[in-house]
Coordinates of C-alpha atoms and ligand atoms in Angstrom, one line a residue:
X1360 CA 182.5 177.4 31.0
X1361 CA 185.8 176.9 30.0
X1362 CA 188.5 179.7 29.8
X1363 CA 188.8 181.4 26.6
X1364 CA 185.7 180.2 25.0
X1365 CA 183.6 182.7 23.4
X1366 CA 180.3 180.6 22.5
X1367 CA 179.6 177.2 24.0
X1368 CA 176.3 175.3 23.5
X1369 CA 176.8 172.6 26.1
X1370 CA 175.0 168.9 24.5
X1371 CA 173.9 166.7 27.2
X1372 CA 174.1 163.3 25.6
X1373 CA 173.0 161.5 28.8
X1374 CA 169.7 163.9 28.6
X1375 CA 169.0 162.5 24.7
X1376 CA 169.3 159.3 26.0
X1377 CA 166.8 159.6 28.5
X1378 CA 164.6 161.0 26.5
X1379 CA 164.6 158.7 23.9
X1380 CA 164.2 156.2 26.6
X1381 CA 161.2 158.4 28.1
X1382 CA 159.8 157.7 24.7
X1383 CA 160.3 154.4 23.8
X1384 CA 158.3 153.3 27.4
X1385 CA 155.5 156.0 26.6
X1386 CA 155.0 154.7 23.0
X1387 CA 155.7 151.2 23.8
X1388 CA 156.9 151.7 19.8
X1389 CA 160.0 151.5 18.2
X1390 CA 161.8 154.4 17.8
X1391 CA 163.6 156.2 14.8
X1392 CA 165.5 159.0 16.1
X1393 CA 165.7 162.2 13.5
X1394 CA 168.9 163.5 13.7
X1395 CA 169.3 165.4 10.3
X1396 CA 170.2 169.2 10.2
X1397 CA 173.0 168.2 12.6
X1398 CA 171.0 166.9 14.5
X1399 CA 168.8 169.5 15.1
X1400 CA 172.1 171.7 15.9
X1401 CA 172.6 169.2 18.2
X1402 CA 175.8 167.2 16.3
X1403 CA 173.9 164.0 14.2
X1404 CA 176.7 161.9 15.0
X1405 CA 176.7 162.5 18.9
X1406 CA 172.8 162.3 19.1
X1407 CA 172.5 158.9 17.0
X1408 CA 175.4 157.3 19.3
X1409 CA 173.2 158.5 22.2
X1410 CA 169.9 157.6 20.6
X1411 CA 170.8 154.3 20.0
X1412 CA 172.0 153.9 23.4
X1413 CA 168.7 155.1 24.5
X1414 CA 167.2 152.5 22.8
X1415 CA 166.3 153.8 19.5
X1416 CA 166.5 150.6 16.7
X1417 CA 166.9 153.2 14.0
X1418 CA 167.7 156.8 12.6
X1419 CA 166.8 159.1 9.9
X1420 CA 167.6 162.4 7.8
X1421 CA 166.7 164.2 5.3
X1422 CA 169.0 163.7 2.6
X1423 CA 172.0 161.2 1.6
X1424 CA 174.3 163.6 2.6
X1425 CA 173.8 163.4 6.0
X1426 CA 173.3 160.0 5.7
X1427 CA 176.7 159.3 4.5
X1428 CA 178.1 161.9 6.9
X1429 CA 176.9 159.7 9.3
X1430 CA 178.5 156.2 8.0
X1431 CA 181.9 157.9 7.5
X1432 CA 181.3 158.5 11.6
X1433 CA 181.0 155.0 12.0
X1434 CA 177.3 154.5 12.7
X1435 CA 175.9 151.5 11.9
X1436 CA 172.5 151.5 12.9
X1437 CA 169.5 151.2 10.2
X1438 CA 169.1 154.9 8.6
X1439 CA 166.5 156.3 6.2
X1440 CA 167.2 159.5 4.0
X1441 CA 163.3 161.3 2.4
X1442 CA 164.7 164.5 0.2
X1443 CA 166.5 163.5 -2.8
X1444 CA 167.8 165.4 -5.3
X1445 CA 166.5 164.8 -9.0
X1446 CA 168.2 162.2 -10.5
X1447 CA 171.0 161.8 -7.7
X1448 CA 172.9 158.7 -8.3
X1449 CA 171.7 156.6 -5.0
X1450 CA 174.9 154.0 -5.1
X1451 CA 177.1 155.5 -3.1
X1452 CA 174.6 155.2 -0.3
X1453 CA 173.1 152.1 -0.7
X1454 CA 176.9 150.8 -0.9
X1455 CA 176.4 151.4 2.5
X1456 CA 173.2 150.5 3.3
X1457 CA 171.6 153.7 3.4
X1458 CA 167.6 152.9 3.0
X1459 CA 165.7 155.8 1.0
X1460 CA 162.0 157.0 1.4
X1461 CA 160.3 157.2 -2.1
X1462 CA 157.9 159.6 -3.4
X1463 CA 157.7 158.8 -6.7
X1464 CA 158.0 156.4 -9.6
X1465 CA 161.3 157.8 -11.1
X1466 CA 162.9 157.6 -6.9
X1467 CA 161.6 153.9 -7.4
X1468 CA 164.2 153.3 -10.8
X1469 CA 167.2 155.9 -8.6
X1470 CA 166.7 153.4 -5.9
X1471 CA 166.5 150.3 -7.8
X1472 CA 169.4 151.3 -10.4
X1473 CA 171.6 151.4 -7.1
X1474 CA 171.2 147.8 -6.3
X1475 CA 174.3 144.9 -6.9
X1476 CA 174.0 141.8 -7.6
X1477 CA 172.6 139.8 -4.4
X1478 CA 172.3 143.7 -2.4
X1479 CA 168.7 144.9 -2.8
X1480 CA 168.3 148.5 -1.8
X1481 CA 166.1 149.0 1.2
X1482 CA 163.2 151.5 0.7
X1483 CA 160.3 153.0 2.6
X1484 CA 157.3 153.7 0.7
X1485 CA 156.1 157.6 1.2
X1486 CA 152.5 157.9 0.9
X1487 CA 150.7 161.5 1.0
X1488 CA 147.6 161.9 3.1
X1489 CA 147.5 165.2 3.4
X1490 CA 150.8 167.0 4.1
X1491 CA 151.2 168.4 0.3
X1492 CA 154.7 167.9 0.5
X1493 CA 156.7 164.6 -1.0
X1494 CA 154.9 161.1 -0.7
X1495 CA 152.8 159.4 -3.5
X1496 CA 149.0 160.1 -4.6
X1497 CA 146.8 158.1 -4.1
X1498 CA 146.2 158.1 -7.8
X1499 CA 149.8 157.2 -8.7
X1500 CA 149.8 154.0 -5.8
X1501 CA 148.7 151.3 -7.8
X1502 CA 151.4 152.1 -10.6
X1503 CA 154.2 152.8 -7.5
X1504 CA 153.2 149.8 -5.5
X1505 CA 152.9 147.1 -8.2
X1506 CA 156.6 148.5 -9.3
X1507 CA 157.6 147.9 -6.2
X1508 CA 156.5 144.9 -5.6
X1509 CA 157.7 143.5 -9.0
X1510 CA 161.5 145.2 -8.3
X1511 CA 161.1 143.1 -5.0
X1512 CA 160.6 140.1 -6.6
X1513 CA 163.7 140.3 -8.8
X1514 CA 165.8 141.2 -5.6
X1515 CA 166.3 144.6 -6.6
X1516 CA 164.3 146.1 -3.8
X1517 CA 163.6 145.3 -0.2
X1518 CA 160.3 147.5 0.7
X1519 CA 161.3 148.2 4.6
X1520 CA 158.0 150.4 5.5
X1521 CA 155.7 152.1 4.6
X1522 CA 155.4 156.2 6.0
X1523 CA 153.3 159.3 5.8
X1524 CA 153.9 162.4 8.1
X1525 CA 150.9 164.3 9.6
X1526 CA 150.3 167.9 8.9
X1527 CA 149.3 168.6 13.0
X1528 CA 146.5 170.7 11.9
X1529 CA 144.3 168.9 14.6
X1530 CA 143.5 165.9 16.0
X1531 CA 140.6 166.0 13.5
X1532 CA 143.0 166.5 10.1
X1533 CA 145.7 163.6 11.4
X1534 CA 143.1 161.3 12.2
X1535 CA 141.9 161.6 8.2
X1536 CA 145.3 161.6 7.4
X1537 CA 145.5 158.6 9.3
X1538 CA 142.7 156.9 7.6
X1539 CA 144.5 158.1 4.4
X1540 CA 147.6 156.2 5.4
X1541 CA 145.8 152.8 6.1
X1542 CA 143.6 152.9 2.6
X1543 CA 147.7 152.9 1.0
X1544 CA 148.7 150.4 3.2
X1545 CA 146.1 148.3 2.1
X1546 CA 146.3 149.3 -1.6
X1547 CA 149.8 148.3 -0.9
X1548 CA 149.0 144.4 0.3
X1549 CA 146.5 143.9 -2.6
X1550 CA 149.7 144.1 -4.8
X1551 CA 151.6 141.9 -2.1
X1552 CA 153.4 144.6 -0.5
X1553 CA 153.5 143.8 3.5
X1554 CA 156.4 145.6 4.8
X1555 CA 157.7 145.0 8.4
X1556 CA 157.3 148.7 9.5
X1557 CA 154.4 151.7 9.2
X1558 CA 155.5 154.7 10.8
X1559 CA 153.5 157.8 10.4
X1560 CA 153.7 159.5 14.0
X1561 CA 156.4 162.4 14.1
X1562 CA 157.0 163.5 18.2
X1563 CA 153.3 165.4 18.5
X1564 CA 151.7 162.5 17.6
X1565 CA 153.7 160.3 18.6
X1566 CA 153.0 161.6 22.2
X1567 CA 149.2 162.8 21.5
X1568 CA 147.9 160.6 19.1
X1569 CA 147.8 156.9 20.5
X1570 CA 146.3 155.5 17.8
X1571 CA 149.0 156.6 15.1
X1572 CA 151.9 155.1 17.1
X1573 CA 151.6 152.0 15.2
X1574 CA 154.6 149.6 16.4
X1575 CA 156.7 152.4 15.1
X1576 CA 157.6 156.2 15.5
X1577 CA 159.8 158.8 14.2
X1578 CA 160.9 161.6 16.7
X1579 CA 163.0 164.0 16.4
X1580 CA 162.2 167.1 18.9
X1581 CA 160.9 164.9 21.4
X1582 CA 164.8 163.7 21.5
X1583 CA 166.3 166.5 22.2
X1584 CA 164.2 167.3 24.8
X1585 CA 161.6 169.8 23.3
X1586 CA 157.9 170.1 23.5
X1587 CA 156.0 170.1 20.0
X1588 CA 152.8 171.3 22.0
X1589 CA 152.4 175.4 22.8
X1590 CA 150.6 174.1 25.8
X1591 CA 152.8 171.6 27.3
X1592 CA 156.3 172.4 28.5
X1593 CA 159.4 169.4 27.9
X1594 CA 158.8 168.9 32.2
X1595 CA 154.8 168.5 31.7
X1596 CA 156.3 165.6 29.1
X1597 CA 159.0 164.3 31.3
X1598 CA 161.2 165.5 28.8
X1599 CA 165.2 167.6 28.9
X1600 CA 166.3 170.0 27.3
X1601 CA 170.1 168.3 25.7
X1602 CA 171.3 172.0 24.8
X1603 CA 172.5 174.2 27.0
X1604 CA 173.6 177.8 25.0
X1605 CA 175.4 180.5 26.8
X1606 CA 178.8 182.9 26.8
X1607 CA 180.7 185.0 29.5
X1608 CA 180.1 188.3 29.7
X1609 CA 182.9 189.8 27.1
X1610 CA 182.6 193.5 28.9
X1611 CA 181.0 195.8 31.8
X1612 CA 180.1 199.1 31.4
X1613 CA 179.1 201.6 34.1
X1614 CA 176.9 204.5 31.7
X1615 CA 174.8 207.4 32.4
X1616 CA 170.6 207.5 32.0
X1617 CA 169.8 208.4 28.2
X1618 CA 172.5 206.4 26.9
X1619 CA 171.6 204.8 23.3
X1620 CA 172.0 201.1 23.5
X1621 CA 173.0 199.3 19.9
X1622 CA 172.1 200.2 16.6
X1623 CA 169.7 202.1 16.0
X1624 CA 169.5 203.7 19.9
X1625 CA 166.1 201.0 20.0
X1626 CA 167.1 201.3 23.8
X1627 CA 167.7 203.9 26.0
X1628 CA 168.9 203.4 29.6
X1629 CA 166.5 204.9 32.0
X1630 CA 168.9 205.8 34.4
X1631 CA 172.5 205.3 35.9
X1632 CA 173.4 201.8 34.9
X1633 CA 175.7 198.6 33.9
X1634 CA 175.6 197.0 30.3
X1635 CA 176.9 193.8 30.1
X1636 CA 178.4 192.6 26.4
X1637 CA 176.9 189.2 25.3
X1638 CA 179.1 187.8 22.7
X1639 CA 176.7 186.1 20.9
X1640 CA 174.7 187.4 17.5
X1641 CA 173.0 186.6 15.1
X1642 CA 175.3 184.9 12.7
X1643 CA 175.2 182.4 15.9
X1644 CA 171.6 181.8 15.0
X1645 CA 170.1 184.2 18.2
X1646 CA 167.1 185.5 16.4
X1647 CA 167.5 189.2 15.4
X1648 CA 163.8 188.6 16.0
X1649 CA 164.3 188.7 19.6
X1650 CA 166.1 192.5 19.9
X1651 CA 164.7 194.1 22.8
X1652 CA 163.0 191.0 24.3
X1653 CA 165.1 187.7 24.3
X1654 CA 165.7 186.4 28.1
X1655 CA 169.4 186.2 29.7
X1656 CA 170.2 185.0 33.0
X1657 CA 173.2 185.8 34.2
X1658 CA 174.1 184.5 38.0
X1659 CA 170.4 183.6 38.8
X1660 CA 169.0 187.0 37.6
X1661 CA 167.0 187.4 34.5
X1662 CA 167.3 190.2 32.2
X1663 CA 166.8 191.3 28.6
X1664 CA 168.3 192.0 25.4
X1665 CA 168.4 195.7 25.4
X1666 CA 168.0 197.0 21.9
X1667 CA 168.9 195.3 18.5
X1668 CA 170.8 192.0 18.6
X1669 CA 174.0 192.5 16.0
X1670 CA 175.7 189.9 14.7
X1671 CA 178.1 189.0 16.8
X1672 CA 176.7 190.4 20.1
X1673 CA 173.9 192.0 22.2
X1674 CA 173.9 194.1 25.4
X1675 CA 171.8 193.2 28.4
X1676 CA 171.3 195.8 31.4
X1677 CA 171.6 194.8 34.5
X1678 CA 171.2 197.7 36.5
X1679 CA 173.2 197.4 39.5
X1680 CA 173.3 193.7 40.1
X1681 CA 177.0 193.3 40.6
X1682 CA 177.9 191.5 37.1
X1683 CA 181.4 191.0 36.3
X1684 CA 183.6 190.2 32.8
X1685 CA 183.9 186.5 32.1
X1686 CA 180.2 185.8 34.1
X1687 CA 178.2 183.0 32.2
X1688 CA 174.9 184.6 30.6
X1689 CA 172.6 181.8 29.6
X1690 CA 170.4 182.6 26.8
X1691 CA 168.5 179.4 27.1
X1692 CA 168.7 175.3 28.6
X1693 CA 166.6 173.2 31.3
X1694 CA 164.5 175.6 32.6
X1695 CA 164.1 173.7 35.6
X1696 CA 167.3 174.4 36.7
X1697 CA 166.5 178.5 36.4
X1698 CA 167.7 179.2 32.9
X1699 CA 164.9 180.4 30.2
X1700 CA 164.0 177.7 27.9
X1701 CA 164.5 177.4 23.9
X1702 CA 160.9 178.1 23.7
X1703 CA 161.1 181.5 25.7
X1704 CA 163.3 182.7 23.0
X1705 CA 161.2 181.2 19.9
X1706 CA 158.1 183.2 21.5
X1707 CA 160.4 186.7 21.8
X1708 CA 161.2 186.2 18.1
X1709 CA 157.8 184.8 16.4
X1710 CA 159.0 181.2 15.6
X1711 CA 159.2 177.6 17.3
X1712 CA 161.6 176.0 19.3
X1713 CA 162.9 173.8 16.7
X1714 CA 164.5 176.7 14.9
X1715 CA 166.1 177.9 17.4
X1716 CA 168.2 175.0 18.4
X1717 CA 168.6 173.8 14.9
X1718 CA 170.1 177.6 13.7
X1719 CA 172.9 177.2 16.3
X1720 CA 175.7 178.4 14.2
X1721 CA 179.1 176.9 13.2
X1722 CA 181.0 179.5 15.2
X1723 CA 179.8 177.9 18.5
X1724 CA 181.5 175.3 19.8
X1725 CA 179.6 172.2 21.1
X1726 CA 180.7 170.6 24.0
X1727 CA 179.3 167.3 24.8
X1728 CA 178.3 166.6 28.4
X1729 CA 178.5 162.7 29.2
X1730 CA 176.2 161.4 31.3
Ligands
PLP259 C1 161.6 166.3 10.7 C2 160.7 165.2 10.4 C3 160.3 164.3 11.5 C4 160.6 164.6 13.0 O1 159.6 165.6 13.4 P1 159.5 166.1 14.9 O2 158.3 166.9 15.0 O3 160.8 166.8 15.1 O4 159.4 164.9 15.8 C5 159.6 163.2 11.2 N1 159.3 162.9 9.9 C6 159.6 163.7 8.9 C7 159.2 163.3 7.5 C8 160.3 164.9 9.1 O5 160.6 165.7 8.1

């Protein structure tokens, strides 16, 4: 890594790519890449420009802040923001084409009090089968869709799709879900609502559910190289890892047996050792969760977080492998090339891969690898 840096997470764009290529062949679909939260901790901007080289026709986030962020980057590319705020003005963002997902009735007059003259706003119709989250009942369709359809008419609307998202409780709940989705769509099309897209299938299903694909699918861990599955690693889905997080070793020290490690003395070295300094903490988003069991490698050996991880740093021992100041330790990456994985350290500290990447703090400094 480069000299002087404290904290790198290295982004391999050209990996993003190929995995949202990976996926577009696999789901013979078209692909919305999910790049809110940054991206997953990723950078949005760098993984859309990468997505959409990969092949993805569209992206999405959660909310019109990222959605903007992502126009003043320079993106073009369709995008789609779900998680609005009461009562937001939508205008700004449907100045600039931003298309919004709508769970309700009143998101139906935010979105339709944001078209101009001759500029309808583009929305996606949320329908809830199951999830509990945002989306529309079933018993409010009727009153949403004939709305819609009416705002269409009058050029205020352009209805884009129509989405759900599954809960992944098993293949038996998504595939109710899934019946759930196709009794709106049809509720939909009695009303004369027959939008180009349906997209229900986040990356699990996307990748294990055939039959939920449909034409169009909306991945976001997949991307970045991630499994969704406990059971199947990114390799088993031809899938790599984009982020590569590690730090040189910031000090050595030679120390006695019975030597308290950290706060708390959680660790005590069983004998004559080294401790190696890992600048790297919590505030960094490494899982205090983890103290005591995290995985490091540092020059092809693994070792682990002895005692409590603070918030700025951690001590690994390394007994007496030669390990020297300014040595890369790599908490995690493509474990096919010998580092742990992002998963490793979301099963040290109780929690899923997906937070992990996506906590990556704003003290580390992403550099982007180019293919
Ligand atoms: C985050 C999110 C996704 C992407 O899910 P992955 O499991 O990361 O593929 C898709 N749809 C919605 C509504 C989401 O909130």
């Amino acid at each position: 890594m480069p000299t002087g840096m404290l904290r790198e997470a290295v982004i391999d764009t050209g990996a993003i790519e190929a995995n949202v290529r990976h996926l577009r062949r696999l789901t013979d679909s078209e692909l919305i890449a999910v790049v809110k939260a940054d991206g997953y901790g990723h950078g949005a901007v760098r993984t859309a420009r990468a997505a959409i080289a990969g092949g993805a026709a569209r992206l999405a986030v959660a909310d019109v802040h990222e959605a903007l962020a992502l126009r003043r980057a320079g993106i073009t590319a369709p995008l789609l923001a779900w998680l609005h705020a009461p009562g937001a003005s939508f205008a700004e963002a449907a100045s600039v084409d931003v298309e919004f997902g709508i769970s309700s009735f009143d998101q139906l007059l935010q979105a339709s009090a944001a078209a101009a003259v001759d500029r309808p706003v583009g929305v996606h119709l949320k329908i809830e089968t199951g999830l509990g989250r945002n989306g529309i009942a079933p018993a409010e369709w009727g009153m949403v869709f004939a709305e819609a359809a009416r705002l269409e008419r009058i050029g205020k609307l352009r209805v884009i799709g129509l989405f759900s998202h599954l809960a992944n409780a098993g293949p038996e709940a998504d595939r109710a879900a899934l019946k759930g989705f196709e009794r709106g769509v049809i509720a939909a099309a009695s009303v004369g609502l027959q939008p180009p897209l349906r997209h229900l299938a986040a990356t699990e299903a996307a990748i294990g559910l055939p039959e939920a694909r449909l034409g169009c699918v909306r991945v976001g861990i997949g991307i970045y190289g991630l499994s969704p599955f406990a059971d199947r690693t990114s390799a088993d889905l031809g899938l790599r890892p984009a982020m590569r997080l590690h730090a040189p070793v910031a000090a050595v020290r030679r120390v006695p047996a019975g030597q308290g490690v950290s706060y708390g003395y959680d660790y005590r070295t069983a004998r004559e050792t080294t401790l190696a300094l890992i600048p790297l903490g919590y505030a960094d988003g490494v899982p205090r969760q983890a103290s005591g069991r995290g995985p490091v490698v540092i020059g092809g050996q693994r070792f682990t977080v002895a005692g409590r991880i603070a918030m700025d740093q951690f001590v690994v021992d390394v007994g007496d492998t030669p390990v020297a100041v300014g040595d890369e330790a790599v908490l995690f990456g493509d474990p096919t090339l010998g580092v742990p994985s992002a998963t490793e350290w979301a099963e040290a500290a109780g929690t899923i891969n997906y937070e992990i990447v996506t906590r990556i703090g704003p003290r580390v400094h992403r550099t982007e690898r180019t293919p």
